[in-house]
Structures are given as C-alpha cells and as structure tokens.
Coordinates of C-alpha atoms in Angstrom, one line a residue:
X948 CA -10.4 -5.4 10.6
X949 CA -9.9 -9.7 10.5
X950 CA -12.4 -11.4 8.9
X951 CA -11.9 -15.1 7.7
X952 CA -9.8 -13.9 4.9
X953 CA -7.3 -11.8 6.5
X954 CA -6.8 -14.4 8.7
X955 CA -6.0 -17.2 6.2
X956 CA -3.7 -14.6 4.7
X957 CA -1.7 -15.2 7.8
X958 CA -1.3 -18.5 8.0
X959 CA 1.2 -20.5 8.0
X960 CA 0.4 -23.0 4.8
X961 CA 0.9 -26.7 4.1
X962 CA 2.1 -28.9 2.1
X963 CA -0.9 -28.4 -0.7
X964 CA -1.2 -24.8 -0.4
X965 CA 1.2 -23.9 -3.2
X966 CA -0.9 -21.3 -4.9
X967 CA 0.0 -17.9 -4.3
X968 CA -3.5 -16.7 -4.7
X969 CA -4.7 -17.7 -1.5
X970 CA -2.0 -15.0 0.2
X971 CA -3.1 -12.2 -2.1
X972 CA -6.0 -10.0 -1.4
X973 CA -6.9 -10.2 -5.1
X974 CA -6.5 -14.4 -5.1
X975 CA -4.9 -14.3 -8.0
X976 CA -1.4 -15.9 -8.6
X977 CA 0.0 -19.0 -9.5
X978 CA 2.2 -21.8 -7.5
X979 CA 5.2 -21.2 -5.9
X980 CA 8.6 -22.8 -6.4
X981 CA 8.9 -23.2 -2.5
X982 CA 6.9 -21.8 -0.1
X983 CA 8.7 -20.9 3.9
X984 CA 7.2 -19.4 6.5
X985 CA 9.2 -17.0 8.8
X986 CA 7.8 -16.1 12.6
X987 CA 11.2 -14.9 13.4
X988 CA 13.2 -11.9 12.0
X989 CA 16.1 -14.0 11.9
X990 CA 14.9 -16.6 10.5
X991 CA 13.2 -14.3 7.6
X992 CA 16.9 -12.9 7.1
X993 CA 18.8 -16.8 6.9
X994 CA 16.3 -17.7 4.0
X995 CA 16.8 -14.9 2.3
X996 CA 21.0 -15.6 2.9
X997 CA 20.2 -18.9 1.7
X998 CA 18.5 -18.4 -1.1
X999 CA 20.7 -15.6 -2.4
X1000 CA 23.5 -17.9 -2.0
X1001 CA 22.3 -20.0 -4.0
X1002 CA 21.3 -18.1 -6.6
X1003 CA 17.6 -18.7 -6.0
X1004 CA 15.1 -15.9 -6.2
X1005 CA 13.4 -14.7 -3.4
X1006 CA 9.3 -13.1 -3.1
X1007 CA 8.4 -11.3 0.3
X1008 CA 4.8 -11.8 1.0
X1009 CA 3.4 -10.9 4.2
X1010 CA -0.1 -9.2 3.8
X1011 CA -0.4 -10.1 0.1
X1012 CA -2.6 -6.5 -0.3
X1013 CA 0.1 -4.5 -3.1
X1014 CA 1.4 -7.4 -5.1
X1015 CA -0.3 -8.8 -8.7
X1016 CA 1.5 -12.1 -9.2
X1017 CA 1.3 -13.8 -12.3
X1018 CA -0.5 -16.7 -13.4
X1019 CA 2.7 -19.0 -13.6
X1020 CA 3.4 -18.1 -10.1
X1021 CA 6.7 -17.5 -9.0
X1022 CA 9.3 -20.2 -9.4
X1023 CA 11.7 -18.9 -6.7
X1024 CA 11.4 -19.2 -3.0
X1025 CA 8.3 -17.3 -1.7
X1026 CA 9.3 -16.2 2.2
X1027 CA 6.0 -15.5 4.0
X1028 CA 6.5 -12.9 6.7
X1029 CA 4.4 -13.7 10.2
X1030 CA 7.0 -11.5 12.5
X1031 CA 4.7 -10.2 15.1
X1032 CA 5.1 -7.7 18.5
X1033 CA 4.9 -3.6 18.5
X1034 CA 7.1 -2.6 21.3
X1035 CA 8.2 1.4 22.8
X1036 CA 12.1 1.8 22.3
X1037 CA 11.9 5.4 23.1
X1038 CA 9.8 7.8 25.0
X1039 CA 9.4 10.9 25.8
X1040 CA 6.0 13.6 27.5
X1041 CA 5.4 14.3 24.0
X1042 CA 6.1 11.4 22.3
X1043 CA 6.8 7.7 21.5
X1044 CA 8.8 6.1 19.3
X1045 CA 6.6 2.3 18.4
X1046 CA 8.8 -0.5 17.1
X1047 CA 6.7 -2.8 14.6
X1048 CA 7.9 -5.9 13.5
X1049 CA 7.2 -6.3 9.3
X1050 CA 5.2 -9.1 9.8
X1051 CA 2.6 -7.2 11.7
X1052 CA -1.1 -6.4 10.9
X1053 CA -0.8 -2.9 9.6
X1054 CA -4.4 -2.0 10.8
X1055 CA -3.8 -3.6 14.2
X1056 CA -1.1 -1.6 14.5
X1057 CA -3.1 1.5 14.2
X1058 CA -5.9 0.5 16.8
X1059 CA -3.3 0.0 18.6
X1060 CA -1.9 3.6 18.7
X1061 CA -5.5 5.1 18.7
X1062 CA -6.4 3.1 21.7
X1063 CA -3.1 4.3 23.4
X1064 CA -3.7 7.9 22.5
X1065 CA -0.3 8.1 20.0
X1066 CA -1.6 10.5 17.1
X1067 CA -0.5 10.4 14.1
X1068 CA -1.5 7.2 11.8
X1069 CA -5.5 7.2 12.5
X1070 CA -6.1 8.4 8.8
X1071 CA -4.3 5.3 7.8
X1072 CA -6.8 2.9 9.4
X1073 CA -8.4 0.3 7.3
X1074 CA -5.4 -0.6 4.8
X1075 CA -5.0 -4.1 4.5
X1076 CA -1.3 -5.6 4.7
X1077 CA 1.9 -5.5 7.0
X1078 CA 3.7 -2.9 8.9
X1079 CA 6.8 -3.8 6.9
X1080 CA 5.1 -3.0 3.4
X1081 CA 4.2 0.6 4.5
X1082 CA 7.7 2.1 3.9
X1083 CA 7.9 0.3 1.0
X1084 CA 5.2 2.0 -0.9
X1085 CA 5.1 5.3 1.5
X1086 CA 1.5 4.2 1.8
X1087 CA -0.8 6.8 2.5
X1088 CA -4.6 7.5 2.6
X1089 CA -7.0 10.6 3.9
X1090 CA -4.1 12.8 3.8
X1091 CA -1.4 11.2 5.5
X1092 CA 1.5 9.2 4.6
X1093 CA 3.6 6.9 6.8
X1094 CA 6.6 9.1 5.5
X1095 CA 5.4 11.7 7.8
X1096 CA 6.0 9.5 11.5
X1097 CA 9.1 6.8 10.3
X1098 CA 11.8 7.7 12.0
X1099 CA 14.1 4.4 11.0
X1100 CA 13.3 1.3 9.1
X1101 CA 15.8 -1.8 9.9
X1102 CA 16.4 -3.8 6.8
X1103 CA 18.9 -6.2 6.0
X1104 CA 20.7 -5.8 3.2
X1105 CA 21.3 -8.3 0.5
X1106 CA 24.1 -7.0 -1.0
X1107 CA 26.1 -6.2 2.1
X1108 CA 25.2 -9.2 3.8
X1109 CA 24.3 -6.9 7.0
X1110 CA 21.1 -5.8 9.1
X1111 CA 21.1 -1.9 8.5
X1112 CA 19.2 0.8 10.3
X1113 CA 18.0 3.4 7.5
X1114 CA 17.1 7.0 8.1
X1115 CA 13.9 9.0 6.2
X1116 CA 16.4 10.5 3.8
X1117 CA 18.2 7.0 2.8
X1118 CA 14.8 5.5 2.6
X1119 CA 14.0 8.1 -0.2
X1120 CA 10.8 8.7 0.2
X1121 CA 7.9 9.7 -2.4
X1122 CA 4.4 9.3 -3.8
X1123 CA 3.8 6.0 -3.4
X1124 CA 7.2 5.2 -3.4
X1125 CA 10.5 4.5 -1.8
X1126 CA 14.4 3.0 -1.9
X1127 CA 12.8 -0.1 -1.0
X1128 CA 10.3 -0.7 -4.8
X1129 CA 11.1 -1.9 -7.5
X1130 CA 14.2 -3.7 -6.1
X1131 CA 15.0 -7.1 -4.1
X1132 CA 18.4 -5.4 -2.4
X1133 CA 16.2 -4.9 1.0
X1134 CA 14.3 -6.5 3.2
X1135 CA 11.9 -4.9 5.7
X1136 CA 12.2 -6.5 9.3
X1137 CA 10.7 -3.5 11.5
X1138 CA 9.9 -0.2 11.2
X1139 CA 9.9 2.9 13.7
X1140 CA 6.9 5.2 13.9
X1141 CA 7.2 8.6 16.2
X1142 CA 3.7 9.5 17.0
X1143 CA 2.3 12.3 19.5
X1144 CA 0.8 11.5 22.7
X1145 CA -2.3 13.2 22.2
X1146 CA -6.3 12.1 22.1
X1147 CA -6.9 14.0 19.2
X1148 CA -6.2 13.1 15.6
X1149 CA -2.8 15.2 13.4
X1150 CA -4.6 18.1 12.0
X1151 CA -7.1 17.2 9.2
X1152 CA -5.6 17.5 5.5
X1153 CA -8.1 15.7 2.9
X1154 CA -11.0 17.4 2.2
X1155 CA -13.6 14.5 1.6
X1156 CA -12.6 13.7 5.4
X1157 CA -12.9 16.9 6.6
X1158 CA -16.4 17.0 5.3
X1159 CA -17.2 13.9 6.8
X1160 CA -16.5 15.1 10.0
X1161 CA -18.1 18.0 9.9
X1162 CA -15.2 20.2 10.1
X1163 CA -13.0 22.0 7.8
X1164 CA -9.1 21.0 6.8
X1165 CA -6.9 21.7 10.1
X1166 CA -9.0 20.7 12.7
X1167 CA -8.4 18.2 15.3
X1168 CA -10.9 15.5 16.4
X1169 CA -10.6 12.6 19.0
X1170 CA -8.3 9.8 17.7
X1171 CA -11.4 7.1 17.8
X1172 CA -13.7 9.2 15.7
X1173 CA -10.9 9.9 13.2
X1174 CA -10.6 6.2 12.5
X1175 CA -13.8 4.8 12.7
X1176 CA -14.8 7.8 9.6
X1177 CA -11.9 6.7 7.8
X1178 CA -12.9 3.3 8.1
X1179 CA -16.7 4.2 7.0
X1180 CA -15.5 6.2 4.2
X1181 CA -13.0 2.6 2.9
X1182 CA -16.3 0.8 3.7
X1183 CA -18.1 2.6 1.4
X1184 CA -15.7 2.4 -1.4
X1185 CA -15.1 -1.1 -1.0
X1186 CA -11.7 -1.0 0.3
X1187 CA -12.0 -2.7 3.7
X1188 CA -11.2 -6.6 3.3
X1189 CA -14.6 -8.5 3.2
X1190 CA -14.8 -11.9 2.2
X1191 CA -18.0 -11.4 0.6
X1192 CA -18.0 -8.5 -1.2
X1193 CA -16.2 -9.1 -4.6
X1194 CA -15.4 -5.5 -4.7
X1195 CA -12.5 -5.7 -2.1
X1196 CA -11.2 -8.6 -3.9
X1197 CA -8.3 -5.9 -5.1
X1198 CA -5.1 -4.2 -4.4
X1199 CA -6.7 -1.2 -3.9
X1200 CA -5.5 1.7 -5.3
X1201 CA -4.6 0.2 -9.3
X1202 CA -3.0 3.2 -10.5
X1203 CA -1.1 6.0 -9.2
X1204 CA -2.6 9.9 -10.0
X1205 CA -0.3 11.1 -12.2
X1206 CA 1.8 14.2 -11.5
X1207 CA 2.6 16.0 -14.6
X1208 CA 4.1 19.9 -15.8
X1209 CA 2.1 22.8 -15.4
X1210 CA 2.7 23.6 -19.1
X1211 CA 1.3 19.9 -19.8
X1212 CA -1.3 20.6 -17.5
X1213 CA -2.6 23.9 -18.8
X1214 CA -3.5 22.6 -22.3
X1215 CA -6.1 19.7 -21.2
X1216 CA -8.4 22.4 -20.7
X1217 CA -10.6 22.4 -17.0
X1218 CA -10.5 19.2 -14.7
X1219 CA -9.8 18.7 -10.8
X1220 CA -5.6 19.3 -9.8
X1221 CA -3.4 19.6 -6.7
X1222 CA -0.2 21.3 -6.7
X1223 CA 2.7 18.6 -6.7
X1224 CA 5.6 20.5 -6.0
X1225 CA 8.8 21.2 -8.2
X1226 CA 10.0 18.9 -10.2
X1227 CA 13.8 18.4 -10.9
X1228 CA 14.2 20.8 -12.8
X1229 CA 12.7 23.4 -11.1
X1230 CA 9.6 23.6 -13.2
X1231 CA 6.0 23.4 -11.2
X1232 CA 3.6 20.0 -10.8
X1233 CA 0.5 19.3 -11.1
X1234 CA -1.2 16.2 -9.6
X1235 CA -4.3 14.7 -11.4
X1236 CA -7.4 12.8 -10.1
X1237 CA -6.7 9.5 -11.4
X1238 CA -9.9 8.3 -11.3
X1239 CA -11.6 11.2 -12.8
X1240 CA -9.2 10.6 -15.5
X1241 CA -10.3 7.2 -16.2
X1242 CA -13.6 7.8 -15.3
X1243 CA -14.0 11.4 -18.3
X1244 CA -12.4 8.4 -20.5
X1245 CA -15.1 6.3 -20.8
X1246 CA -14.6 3.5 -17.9
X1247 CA -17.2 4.1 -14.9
X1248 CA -17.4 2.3 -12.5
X1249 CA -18.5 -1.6 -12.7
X1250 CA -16.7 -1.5 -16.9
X1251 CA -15.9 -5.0 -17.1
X1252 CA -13.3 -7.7 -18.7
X1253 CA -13.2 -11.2 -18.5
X1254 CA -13.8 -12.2 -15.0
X1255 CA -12.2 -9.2 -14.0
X1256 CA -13.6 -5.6 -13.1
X1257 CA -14.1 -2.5 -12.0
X1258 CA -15.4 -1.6 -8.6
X1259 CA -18.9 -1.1 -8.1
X1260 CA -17.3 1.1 -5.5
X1261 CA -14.2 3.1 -6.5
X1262 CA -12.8 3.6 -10.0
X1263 CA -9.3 3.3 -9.1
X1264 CA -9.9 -0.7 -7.8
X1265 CA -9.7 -3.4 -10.1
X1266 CA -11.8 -6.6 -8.7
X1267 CA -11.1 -10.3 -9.3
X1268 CA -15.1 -11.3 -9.5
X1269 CA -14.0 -14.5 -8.7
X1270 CA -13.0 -16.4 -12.2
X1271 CA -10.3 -14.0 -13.1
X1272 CA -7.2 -14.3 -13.7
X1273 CA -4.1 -12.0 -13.6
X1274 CA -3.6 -11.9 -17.3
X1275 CA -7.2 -10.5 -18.0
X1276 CA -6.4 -7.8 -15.1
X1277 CA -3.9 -6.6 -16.4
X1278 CA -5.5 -6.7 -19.9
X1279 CA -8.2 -4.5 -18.3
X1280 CA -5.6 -1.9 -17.0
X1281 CA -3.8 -1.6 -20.2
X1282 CA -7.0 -0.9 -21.9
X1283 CA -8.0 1.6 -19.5
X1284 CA -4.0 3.3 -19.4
X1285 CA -4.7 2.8 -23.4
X1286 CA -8.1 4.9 -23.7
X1287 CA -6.9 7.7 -20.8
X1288 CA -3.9 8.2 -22.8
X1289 CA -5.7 8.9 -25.6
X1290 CA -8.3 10.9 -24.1
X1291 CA -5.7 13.0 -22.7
X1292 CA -1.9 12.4 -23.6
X1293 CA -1.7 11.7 -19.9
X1294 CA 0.2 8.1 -18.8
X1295 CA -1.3 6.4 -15.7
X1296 CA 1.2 4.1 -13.9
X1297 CA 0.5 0.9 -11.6
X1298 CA 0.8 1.3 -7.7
X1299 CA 1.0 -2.4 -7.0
X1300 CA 4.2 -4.9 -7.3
X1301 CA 4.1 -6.8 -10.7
X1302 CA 5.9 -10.0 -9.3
X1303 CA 6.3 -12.2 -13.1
X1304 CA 4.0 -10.4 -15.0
X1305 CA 4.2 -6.9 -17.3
X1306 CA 1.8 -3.9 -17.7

C-alpha cells in the first residue's frame, strides 16, 4: 500500500541523505559509513565482493520494516537493495512457480498474485518491506507463513564467493526465523514462491480472520476479499504504513510469542496457548500470546518512554512518536522483557534485526 513514505523508502538517496533513519519504517538510525544503491542483482553481489574484500562491513537494507539500527549508525557500507521484476519460471494447470527479485515491494508482490488468481500469500498482504526479507525472517501473519509456498531462495554466498540456489530444508526454516538471521554469510537476491492457481484464498487458519469473515477456520473465500480483510484487520491495529499515524512508525511485531515446555507452562496457572510442537528433545510446546503477556504485566497499550511508545493500536508495536530515539526503544523493551519476566518467569525475545545496538 505506497504512500509518501514507502516511496522515499525506495529511493535512491543523495549525497546528504546519510541518515539511516529515513530508510527505516521506525526513522530511527544514525549515519552511514557509505551509502550504495543497487538496481541490479549483480551489482548488489560486486559491492558486497568488494566490501568483504576489503574487510569492510556490509548492512542490507531494502524495505527498512525489520531492522532497529542504532543511534551511531552503522559505520560500514550500507547496500540499499531496489532490484525489481516478478517473473513465471515454471508452470503448470495447477500451479506457478513466481520469481521475485529481493528488492521487490513485498505487498506489490502479493496484489500481484491475488489479481492473477495464484493462492497462497493473500493473508500476508499488508506487510511492509521486500520480497527478499521474507525468507529471512519466515515472515508470516493471519496464519500463513512464506515457509509454506518458497520453493528456492538464490543467495550468494559470502564465504564461497558463489550465487547458490537454496532448498526449504537448507534455508532452515522456523518461527520467525531462518539460516539467513542473525548472520551476514548470505545475501538474498530472489526468491521462488509456488502458489495455486485458484480464485479462492489457502484454507483459512487464524481464528480472528476467520471471524472476520464470517466463516469458521478451513474455509475458502475469494482471493480479493481475503486480502482486503487482512488489510482492514493491519489497518486497525496500526500496522499498515501511514505517514500520519505515529502508530505505524514501528517494526511491527517487537517481540516474538514465546514458545516454552508444557511443564513450564502448566505452573503459570490459566492464560491463552497454542500447541508448538516438540521440542528437541522430544518434550511438548507451548506457544504464548505475547502480547497478553505484556499486556497481564502491567504495560497496556499507549505505556510510554521517552519519545518512544506503545501502540495505541497493538501491544506488540513499539512506536517512534517522532522525537525518539533507538536507545529509549530499546530501553522501553527491556523494561517491558524486565516486568513480564517477572510477572511470569517467561523471556520475551526481539523479532527485528539489532544492526549496532543490544537488547
């Protein structure tokens, strides 16, 4: 959904535009070391070589939407990704296999498929960011996850010196999580997406959206009216970019819900839960409501620091109200980690990229 913001996130800057603030969705961040702009996949992979060559480091930055950078910026070379084009590479009555360069509006990318009838990423409409950031955080929403319709992800590979094509299984995915976090071995140039040719959405998982649409988990609706609920539904909880609505001045999502043992679980007494699984061990998971968590603790919605906040809207955003600055975030986060922890012995953990900063 572009508005003036989005848009400026994808420019390509000049000579004064050396804060990294103005190419997150929060706006905070300080300068960068050297800023270079990449339309090309090749040219996004030779100043990456470069720069590992010489020992310099390197930030990826394309929709700006996961990252928290700190207030001394990042003294490295900051490689902003504007790689465009979706393109079929494989087809079948069935299905369709969509190639999407990193660089790529993640949300035009998924009116892209609804408008062409490919099923299977409508529940993900509405997240700000790139194509190529999706596998790295397995982003998901409304009960999907992009895990569930990658079939590749072409990387190259820093270490190797070489442009690899990675299966699901060597992308390791999980919630909220992949190969691809936490390390600066990879970068993203495209990604393939499967996705049924069909007019009506992947069967409905999340509850909350079922309800919306008047149905009940499992049913199918049209493509278009799956996305434009989902969209309502981010609307409403302030996580659909808007230039004037402080409350979307985030990264979303702050922290992860935790997923913790059943035996953990059972002594915290009654509270909402999924079923997570087993863990390695064997032993059975339990995944928690993050934001009734913090919420029960004793920080609703609106709590505020110093120019930092809350959402009005969601629990689980933390809002730049415009005179923030990334160390007062993150001093709001620990205090809210801080206060659940004691309420309940349970640790919450940050979904977004700390790029030269600590929680």
């Amino acid at each position: 959904m572009p508005d003036a913001f989005t848009d400026h996130l994808f420019d390509t800057p000049s000579a004064a535009e050396s804060s990294l603030a103005a190419y997150t969705t929060l706006r905070l961040g300080g300068p960068a070391g050297t800023l270079t702009t990449a339309l090309h996949a090749d040219e996004a992979v030779e100043t990456v070589r470069a720069a590992s060559a010489a020992g310099r480091p390197v930030l990826v930055l394309a929709g700006g939407s996961n990252v928290v950078i700190g207030d001394a910026g990042f003294p490295g070379e900051t490689l902003l990704l504007r790689t465009s084009g979706i393109e079929v590479v494989a087809e079948d009555p069935r299905s369709v296999v969509a190639r999407v360069a990193a660089g790529e509006t993640w949300d035009d990318f998924v009116r892209y498929a609804v408008t062409n009838g490919w099923s299977g990423v409508e529940c993900l409409s509405g997240i700000p960011g790139s194509a190529g950031a999706t596998p790295i955080q397995n982003v998901g929403a409304y009960g999907q996850e992009v895990a569930h319709t990658i079939e590749a992800v072409r990387a190259y590979d820093r270490i190797a010196d070489e442009i690899r094509v990675m299966t699901p299984v060597e992308c390791a995915f999980g919630y909220r999580t992949s190969v691809f976090k936490h390390s600066d071995r990879y970068l993203v140039l495209s990604v393939d997406f499967r996705l049924e040719r069909s007019g009506s959405s992947a069967p409905i998982r999340y509850a909350e959206l079922a309800r919306s649409l008047g149905g009940e988990a499992g049913d199918r609706v049209p493509l278009a009216l799956a996305r434009d609920t989902v969209l309502k539904l981010r609307a409403g909880k302030g996580m659909v970019l808007d230039p004037e609505d402080r409350d979307t001045w985030s990264v979303g999502s702050f922290f992860t819900n935790p997923v913790i043992p059943e035996d953990l679980f059972r002594t915290l007494g009654e509270m909402p839960h999924w079923p997570a699984g087993a863990g390695p061990a064997g032993e059975s998971l339990v995944k928690l409501p993050a934001a009734w968590l913090i919420e029960q603790a004793g920080f609703p919605k609106g709590f505020a620091g110093e120019g930092v906040a809350i959402s009005g809207k969601h629990t689980l955003a933390l809002t730049n109200r415009g005179a923030g600055t990334t160390a007062a975030l993150l001093d709001l986060a620990r205090v809210i980690r801080d206060g659940v922890r004691a309420r309940f012995g349970v640790e919450l953990h940050p979904e977004p990229v700390l790029v030269n900063c600590e929680f």
